[in-house]
Short mmCIF file of C-alpha atoms in Angstrom, two decimals:
data_model
loop_
_atom_site.label_atom_id
_atom_site.label_comp_id
_atom_site.label_asym_id
_atom_site.label_seq_id
_atom_site.Cartn_x
_atom_site.Cartn_y
_atom_site.Cartn_z
CA UNK I 4 139.79 58.29 101.97
CA UNK I 5 140.50 61.39 104.03
CA UNK I 6 138.19 63.63 106.00
CA UNK I 7 138.94 66.98 107.56
CA UNK I 8 136.45 69.07 109.55
CA UNK I 9 136.88 72.57 110.91
CA UNK I 10 134.51 75.06 112.47
CA UNK I 11 134.90 78.78 111.79
CA UNK I 12 133.55 81.21 114.39
CA UNK I 13 132.05 84.59 113.60
CA UNK I 14 130.91 87.47 115.78
CA UNK I 15 130.13 90.32 113.41
CA UNK I 16 129.98 93.93 114.55
CA UNK I 17 126.87 94.62 112.50
CA UNK I 18 123.58 92.83 112.33
CA UNK I 19 124.05 92.19 108.61
CA UNK I 20 127.40 91.51 106.96
CA UNK I 21 129.07 89.63 104.14
CA UNK I 22 132.38 88.11 105.32
CA UNK I 23 134.89 86.71 102.79
CA UNK I 24 135.71 83.03 103.39
CA UNK I 25 137.63 81.88 100.34
CA UNK I 26 141.11 82.06 101.89
CA UNK I 27 140.05 80.23 105.03
CA UNK I 28 138.43 77.47 103.00
CA UNK I 29 141.56 77.27 100.83
CA UNK I 30 143.72 76.96 103.93
CA UNK I 31 141.50 74.18 105.32
CA UNK I 32 141.69 72.26 102.04
CA UNK I 33 145.49 72.58 102.04
CA UNK I 34 145.72 71.36 105.64
CA UNK I 35 143.49 68.40 104.79
CA UNK I 36 146.05 67.12 102.28
CA UNK I 37 143.15 66.29 99.96
CA UNK I 38 143.81 66.74 96.22
CA UNK I 39 140.53 65.45 94.79
CA UNK I 40 137.14 65.67 96.44
CA UNK I 41 134.54 68.09 97.76
CA UNK I 42 134.48 70.70 100.49
CA UNK I 43 131.16 71.62 102.07
CA UNK I 44 130.78 75.10 103.58
CA UNK I 45 127.60 75.32 105.63
CA UNK I 46 126.26 77.95 108.06
CA UNK I 47 125.26 76.16 111.27
CA UNK I 48 123.01 78.95 112.54
CA UNK I 49 119.60 79.39 111.04
CA UNK I 50 119.84 83.13 110.45
CA UNK I 51 123.00 82.98 108.32
CA UNK I 52 123.91 81.61 104.90
CA UNK I 53 126.70 81.03 102.40
CA UNK I 54 126.88 82.60 98.97
CA UNK I 55 129.34 82.15 96.12
CA UNK I 56 129.47 85.32 94.09
CA UNK I 57 131.54 88.34 93.10
CA UNK I 58 133.89 90.11 95.53
CA UNK I 59 132.55 93.57 94.71
CA UNK I 60 131.36 95.94 97.47
CA UNK I 61 128.62 97.55 95.37
CA UNK I 62 127.15 94.14 94.60
CA UNK I 63 127.31 93.23 98.29
CA UNK I 64 125.18 96.27 99.09
CA UNK I 65 122.80 95.30 96.29
CA UNK I 66 122.51 91.79 97.74
CA UNK I 67 121.68 93.05 101.22
CA UNK I 68 119.16 95.60 99.93
CA UNK I 69 117.55 92.99 97.73
CA UNK I 70 117.28 90.46 100.58
CA UNK I 71 115.71 93.19 102.71
CA UNK I 72 113.19 93.93 99.98
CA UNK I 73 112.17 90.28 99.48
CA UNK I 74 112.29 89.25 103.15
CA UNK I 75 111.88 92.50 105.10
CA UNK I 76 112.51 93.09 108.78
CA UNK I 77 108.99 93.37 110.19
CA UNK I 78 107.48 93.28 113.67
CA UNK I 79 104.61 90.95 112.83
CA UNK I 80 106.19 87.60 111.92
CA UNK I 81 104.50 84.76 113.80
CA UNK I 82 107.95 83.60 114.86
CA UNK I 83 108.13 86.69 117.05
CA UNK I 84 105.52 85.30 119.43
CA UNK I 85 108.46 83.31 120.84
CA UNK I 86 110.12 86.59 121.87
CA UNK I 87 112.49 86.61 118.89
CA UNK I 88 112.64 89.52 116.45
CA UNK I 89 114.68 87.91 113.67
CA UNK I 90 112.01 86.28 111.52
CA UNK I 91 113.37 88.12 108.49
CA UNK I 92 116.82 86.60 108.99
CA UNK I 93 115.41 83.05 108.88
CA UNK I 94 113.76 83.86 105.54
CA UNK I 95 116.88 85.54 104.19
CA UNK I 96 118.86 82.36 104.94
CA UNK I 97 116.34 80.34 102.93
CA UNK I 98 116.46 82.80 100.03
CA UNK I 99 120.26 83.01 99.84
CA UNK I 100 120.67 79.34 100.80
CA UNK I 101 122.80 78.18 103.70
CA UNK I 102 125.52 76.12 102.09
CA UNK I 103 127.74 75.51 99.09
CA UNK I 104 129.78 72.53 97.93
CA UNK I 105 133.07 73.42 96.29
CA UNK I 106 134.87 70.85 94.14
CA UNK I 107 138.55 70.27 94.99
CA UNK I 108 140.65 69.47 91.92
CA UNK I 109 144.45 69.01 91.91
CA UNK I 110 144.60 70.30 95.47
CA UNK I 111 142.80 73.55 94.78
CA UNK I 112 139.29 74.99 95.11
CA UNK I 113 137.83 74.49 91.65
CA UNK I 114 136.09 77.87 91.45
CA UNK I 115 135.30 80.00 88.41
CA UNK I 116 137.42 83.12 87.76
CA UNK I 117 135.16 85.42 89.81
CA UNK I 118 133.61 82.98 92.25
CA UNK I 119 134.37 83.83 95.87
CA UNK I 120 132.83 82.30 99.01
CA UNK I 121 131.07 84.55 101.53
CA UNK I 122 129.47 84.06 104.91
CA UNK I 123 126.16 85.92 104.91
CA UNK I 124 125.23 87.16 108.37
CA UNK I 125 121.67 88.39 108.87
CA UNK I 126 121.45 88.46 112.66
CA UNK I 127 124.96 89.09 113.94
CA UNK I 128 126.59 90.54 117.02
CA UNK I 129 126.73 87.07 118.57
CA UNK I 130 129.02 84.03 118.22
CA UNK I 131 128.02 81.79 115.34
CA UNK I 132 129.66 78.93 113.47
CA UNK I 133 130.25 77.61 109.96
CA UNK I 134 131.26 73.99 109.38
CA UNK I 135 133.83 73.31 106.66
CA UNK I 136 134.20 69.62 105.84
CA UNK I 137 136.52 68.18 103.18
CA UNK I 138 136.19 64.64 101.87
CA UNK I 139 138.39 63.01 99.25
CA UNK I 140 141.85 61.63 98.55
CA UNK K 6 137.74 55.86 95.08
CA UNK K 7 137.31 57.42 91.68
CA UNK K 8 137.04 61.04 90.60
CA UNK K 9 136.08 62.44 87.25
CA UNK K 10 135.90 66.13 86.39
CA UNK K 11 134.66 67.77 83.22
CA UNK K 12 133.92 71.34 82.23
CA UNK K 13 131.01 72.16 79.96
CA UNK K 14 131.19 75.36 77.92
CA UNK K 15 128.21 77.51 77.00
CA UNK K 16 127.80 80.52 74.76
CA UNK K 17 124.08 81.16 74.53
CA UNK K 18 122.54 83.20 71.73
CA UNK K 19 120.22 85.02 74.11
CA UNK K 20 120.93 86.91 77.28
CA UNK K 21 118.65 84.59 79.24
CA UNK K 22 118.21 80.88 78.53
CA UNK K 23 117.54 77.53 80.13
CA UNK K 24 119.75 74.82 78.60
CA UNK K 25 119.07 71.11 79.27
CA UNK K 26 122.04 69.32 80.88
CA UNK K 27 120.73 65.92 81.99
CA UNK K 28 122.13 63.93 79.06
CA UNK K 29 125.55 65.50 79.30
CA UNK K 30 125.69 64.81 83.04
CA UNK K 31 124.55 61.22 82.39
CA UNK K 32 127.28 60.79 79.80
CA UNK K 33 129.92 62.13 82.20
CA UNK K 34 128.78 59.75 84.94
CA UNK K 35 128.97 56.83 82.51
CA UNK K 36 132.47 57.80 81.39
CA UNK K 37 133.55 58.08 85.03
CA UNK K 38 132.81 54.38 85.57
CA UNK K 39 131.32 55.33 88.95
CA UNK K 40 128.32 53.27 90.11
CA UNK K 41 127.76 54.76 93.56
CA UNK K 42 128.48 58.32 94.59
CA UNK K 43 127.60 61.92 93.93
CA UNK K 44 127.90 64.23 90.95
CA UNK K 45 128.11 67.98 91.52
CA UNK K 46 126.90 70.30 88.75
CA UNK K 47 127.94 73.87 89.48
CA UNK K 48 127.85 77.07 87.39
CA UNK K 49 131.33 78.64 87.55
CA UNK K 50 130.20 82.11 86.45
CA UNK K 51 128.42 84.33 88.90
CA UNK K 52 125.54 85.31 86.65
CA UNK K 53 124.39 81.75 85.93
CA UNK K 54 122.85 78.93 87.96
CA UNK K 55 121.67 75.33 87.94
CA UNK K 56 118.09 74.21 88.50
CA UNK K 57 116.53 70.77 88.73
CA UNK K 58 112.95 70.96 87.61
CA UNK K 59 110.44 70.02 84.92
CA UNK K 60 111.33 69.90 81.21
CA UNK K 61 108.29 71.93 80.17
CA UNK K 62 108.65 75.06 77.98
CA UNK K 63 105.73 76.92 79.60
CA UNK K 64 107.27 76.45 83.02
CA UNK K 65 110.62 77.65 81.72
CA UNK K 66 108.98 80.89 80.61
CA UNK K 67 107.29 81.16 84.00
CA UNK K 68 110.65 80.70 85.73
CA UNK K 69 112.34 83.44 83.71
CA UNK K 70 109.42 85.86 84.16
CA UNK K 71 109.34 85.14 87.87
CA UNK K 72 113.08 85.67 88.26
CA UNK K 73 112.71 88.96 86.38
CA UNK K 74 109.94 90.04 88.72
CA UNK K 75 111.86 89.22 91.91
CA UNK K 76 115.27 90.40 90.70
CA UNK K 77 114.55 92.86 87.89
CA UNK K 78 116.95 94.27 85.35
CA UNK K 79 117.46 97.84 86.55
CA UNK K 80 119.94 100.61 85.76
CA UNK K 81 120.56 101.62 89.37
CA UNK K 82 122.26 98.66 91.05
CA UNK K 83 125.35 99.79 92.95
CA UNK K 84 127.27 97.04 91.16
CA UNK K 85 126.87 99.08 87.99
CA UNK K 86 129.28 101.73 89.24
CA UNK K 87 131.96 99.26 88.12
CA UNK K 88 130.74 99.65 84.53
CA UNK K 89 128.74 96.40 84.58
CA UNK K 90 125.04 96.28 83.81
CA UNK K 91 124.25 92.76 85.02
CA UNK K 92 123.44 93.28 88.70
CA UNK K 93 120.12 91.54 88.19
CA UNK K 94 121.85 88.40 86.88
CA UNK K 95 123.94 88.11 90.06
CA UNK K 96 120.78 88.23 92.15
CA UNK K 97 118.98 85.75 89.90
CA UNK K 98 121.85 83.29 90.41
CA UNK K 99 121.42 83.62 94.19
CA UNK K 100 117.65 83.13 93.95
CA UNK K 101 117.78 80.08 91.67
CA UNK K 102 120.97 78.78 93.33
CA UNK K 103 124.11 77.95 91.41
CA UNK K 104 124.54 74.24 91.92
CA UNK K 105 122.97 70.85 92.49
CA UNK K 106 124.28 67.55 93.78
CA UNK K 107 122.82 64.49 92.08
CA UNK K 108 123.11 61.07 93.72
CA UNK K 109 124.51 58.30 91.52
CA UNK K 110 122.98 54.89 92.31
CA UNK K 111 123.69 51.67 90.37
CA UNK K 112 125.49 53.66 87.71
CA UNK K 113 122.62 56.04 87.01
CA UNK K 114 121.56 59.55 87.99
CA UNK K 115 119.17 58.97 90.89
CA UNK K 116 116.60 61.56 89.82
CA UNK K 117 112.85 61.64 90.39
CA UNK K 118 110.55 60.85 87.46
CA UNK K 119 110.31 64.48 86.30
CA UNK K 120 113.56 65.89 87.59
CA UNK K 121 115.79 67.26 84.82
CA UNK K 122 118.95 69.35 85.17
CA UNK K 123 119.17 72.77 83.51
CA UNK K 124 121.82 75.41 83.10
CA UNK K 125 120.25 78.78 83.87
CA UNK K 126 121.89 81.57 81.90
CA UNK K 127 121.08 85.14 82.96
CA UNK K 128 123.83 87.07 81.18
CA UNK K 129 124.73 85.08 78.10
CA UNK K 130 126.23 85.75 74.71
CA UNK K 131 129.70 85.01 76.10
CA UNK K 132 131.69 81.86 76.87
CA UNK K 133 130.92 80.46 80.32
CA UNK K 134 131.58 77.18 82.11
CA UNK K 135 129.92 74.61 84.33
CA UNK K 136 131.98 72.14 86.36
CA UNK K 137 130.69 68.57 86.62
CA UNK K 138 132.54 66.47 89.18
CA UNK K 139 131.76 62.84 90.04
CA UNK K 140 133.10 61.13 93.16
CA UNK K 141 132.44 57.55 94.19
CA UNK K 142 133.22 53.94 93.41
CA UNK B 28 134.01 53.44 101.24
CA UNK B 29 130.40 52.83 102.16
CA UNK B 30 127.19 53.95 100.50
CA UNK B 31 123.68 53.73 101.82
CA UNK B 32 120.57 54.90 99.95
CA UNK B 33 117.00 55.08 101.20
CA UNK B 34 113.85 56.60 99.80
CA UNK B 35 111.31 58.22 102.11
CA UNK B 36 107.69 58.37 100.95
CA UNK B 37 105.26 61.17 101.75
CA UNK B 38 101.58 61.63 101.14
CA UNK B 39 100.57 64.76 103.02
CA UNK B 40 97.01 65.51 103.99
CA UNK B 41 97.31 69.15 103.00
CA UNK B 42 98.51 70.74 99.82
CA UNK B 43 101.24 72.59 101.71
CA UNK B 44 103.11 71.18 104.70
CA UNK B 45 106.45 71.17 106.47
CA UNK B 46 107.33 67.65 107.66
CA UNK B 47 110.20 67.08 110.14
CA UNK B 48 112.90 64.74 108.76
CA UNK B 49 115.83 64.99 111.17
CA UNK B 50 115.12 61.76 113.07
CA UNK B 51 114.64 59.72 109.92
CA UNK B 52 117.88 61.06 108.46
CA UNK B 53 119.64 60.30 111.76
CA UNK B 54 118.31 56.75 111.70
CA UNK B 55 119.47 56.26 108.12
CA UNK B 56 122.97 57.49 108.98
CA UNK B 57 123.11 55.11 111.94
CA UNK B 58 122.01 52.17 109.81
CA UNK B 59 124.64 53.06 107.21
CA UNK B 60 127.40 52.49 109.75
CA UNK B 61 129.14 55.59 108.36
CA UNK B 62 131.04 57.73 110.87
CA UNK B 63 132.56 60.32 108.55
CA UNK B 64 131.05 61.59 105.32
CA UNK B 65 128.08 63.38 103.87
CA UNK B 66 124.38 62.67 103.67
CA UNK B 67 122.35 64.20 100.85
CA UNK B 68 118.64 64.81 101.42
CA UNK B 69 116.93 65.68 98.14
CA UNK B 70 113.25 66.03 97.16
CA UNK B 71 112.69 63.93 94.01
CA UNK B 72 109.47 65.65 92.98
CA UNK B 73 109.64 69.06 91.39
CA UNK B 74 107.01 70.71 93.56
CA UNK B 75 108.71 69.94 96.89
CA UNK B 76 111.90 71.01 98.62
CA UNK B 77 114.14 70.57 101.64
CA UNK B 78 114.91 73.26 104.18
CA UNK B 79 117.21 73.30 107.20
CA UNK B 80 115.86 75.73 109.73
CA UNK B 81 114.23 76.17 113.13
CA UNK B 82 111.64 73.72 114.50
CA UNK B 83 109.20 76.47 115.48
CA UNK B 84 105.55 76.39 114.32
CA UNK B 85 105.21 80.18 114.05
CA UNK B 86 108.24 80.32 111.77
CA UNK B 87 106.84 77.49 109.68
CA UNK B 88 103.69 79.55 109.08
CA UNK B 89 105.86 82.56 108.24
CA UNK B 90 107.80 80.47 105.72
CA UNK B 91 104.66 79.26 103.95
CA UNK B 92 103.09 82.74 103.89
CA UNK B 93 106.33 84.21 102.58
CA UNK B 94 106.65 81.58 99.84
CA UNK B 95 103.05 82.29 98.87
CA UNK B 96 103.79 86.00 98.66
CA UNK B 97 106.90 85.60 96.49
CA UNK B 98 105.58 82.75 94.32
CA UNK B 99 101.79 83.02 94.54
CA UNK B 100 99.22 80.46 93.47
CA UNK B 101 97.82 81.97 90.28
CA UNK B 102 95.67 80.69 87.41
CA UNK B 103 97.74 82.23 84.64
CA UNK B 104 101.12 80.50 84.72
CA UNK B 105 102.12 79.31 81.25
CA UNK B 106 102.81 75.90 82.78
CA UNK B 107 99.05 75.56 83.24
CA UNK B 108 98.50 75.22 79.49
CA UNK B 109 99.58 71.60 80.08
CA UNK B 110 96.52 71.09 82.30
CA UNK B 111 98.49 71.46 85.54
CA UNK B 112 97.62 74.05 88.16
CA UNK B 113 100.73 73.88 90.33
CA UNK B 114 103.05 76.41 88.64
CA UNK B 115 103.46 78.16 91.99
CA UNK B 116 104.75 74.97 93.61
CA UNK B 117 107.52 74.63 91.01
CA UNK B 118 108.66 78.17 91.78
CA UNK B 119 108.44 77.63 95.53
CA UNK B 120 110.75 74.62 95.19
CA UNK B 121 113.29 76.81 93.38
CA UNK B 122 113.03 79.54 96.02
CA UNK B 123 113.36 77.22 99.04
CA UNK B 124 115.79 74.92 97.20
CA UNK B 125 115.26 71.21 96.82
CA UNK B 126 118.14 69.66 98.70
CA UNK B 127 120.62 69.88 101.54
CA UNK B 128 123.91 68.15 102.26
CA UNK B 129 124.50 67.37 105.91
CA UNK B 130 128.02 66.56 107.14
CA UNK B 131 128.37 63.37 109.19
CA UNK B 132 131.04 63.64 111.89
CA UNK B 133 131.81 60.97 114.50
CA UNK B 134 128.70 59.07 113.47
CA UNK B 135 126.31 61.97 113.94
CA UNK B 136 124.60 64.61 111.83
CA UNK B 137 126.87 67.63 112.21
CA UNK B 138 124.09 70.20 112.56
CA UNK B 139 124.09 73.50 114.43
CA UNK B 140 122.18 73.72 117.74
CA UNK B 141 118.89 74.79 116.10
CA UNK B 142 119.26 73.29 112.66
CA UNK B 143 116.53 70.78 111.82
CA UNK B 144 115.75 69.19 108.45
CA UNK B 145 112.27 69.58 106.93
CA UNK B 146 110.52 68.28 103.87
CA UNK B 147 108.68 71.16 102.23
CA UNK B 148 105.55 70.03 100.43
CA UNK B 149 103.92 72.55 98.09
CA UNK B 150 101.61 70.27 96.11
CA UNK B 151 100.71 67.37 98.36
CA UNK B 152 97.92 64.85 98.71
CA UNK B 153 99.80 62.42 96.48
CA UNK B 154 102.69 59.99 96.96
CA UNK B 155 106.08 61.64 96.63
CA UNK B 156 109.65 60.66 97.47
CA UNK B 157 112.82 62.03 99.03
CA UNK B 158 116.18 60.36 98.41
CA UNK B 159 118.60 60.13 101.35
CA UNK B 160 122.08 59.01 100.35
CA UNK B 161 125.02 58.62 102.72
CA UNK B 162 128.60 58.32 101.50
CA UNK B 163 131.68 57.92 103.69
CA UNK B 164 133.55 55.55 105.95
#
């Protein structure tokens, strides 16, 4: 059995961004030499997530506006008594979920025709990591 | 190590449905001959998801009504500038999540007493797929 | 390849609680003797979930208040026609998600600096289980 682990670093210009990851994950799977197995893509910081959805800029705006509506930036989260001001970003990570498992079949990411992997940043402008771990044969 | 991959096709009569999957996933695990491992169930289309919850029709109505409340069908999603009208279904997939990993123990799905697997369709009446991939020994 | 499966039991004093799990999951991984692989942590009851987020009490209150806002306790869920009164807890499990996969690298949980694993109870005061399954080498 083979394992291959890489860490991707991000430092987005904006507080909130969606960053495409599919090619990087594809590259990591190819470098792993694994033909059958699973690859986990997981945001290691608790104000970021991973989504698998359409690569369409209008939808990406819809996603961010919708997350803001359901988990708004607000001054009065209890978490802010620690001096933080990113309570909303913690909730947005929970809502969008922080990880995805992609099947690897015949050496390729076994995604649907429109499925693309994105890093969801909700509290950017700092260095943050995603772990990508492949396991298989 | 063994791998076994199948694709399940759906073409629901209604736009929005919950379709039971547990038996099909059980069958696939049995055919894989895998006794210990994991099985991933993942919706390959970006307007559908997977949930693991109770097999109770009232709850299923509650789930669909709740998803509609939190991610309503609306004409004015930015995604609709592409000609689509299913922006809500993309958001519902994010909310409900698009996949689940089920442990396989002693040749069986290691589910809780009431856990059942469902395909969540939010933009049906077309052919769509779910990937089911088992990995183990 | 090695497999190791344990079941953790909970019986919380309150209806709604967040219970830290990271140490238990760490212990299970150590006992498995697995250095590289994945560990799945999955709530087996359909009114509980798993989250990976900050170990900060203010945030934990924010999370519970936010879940209550988006999936409120209400008398009129259709699920309640069965005699249950926990429809909200089923929805909260969907919102927070019921499982997480943690990579195991060099014998350790490969978590980010602030990532901690929590059991999310939304209908407690009864015995409920979480499955923890490690797979790797």
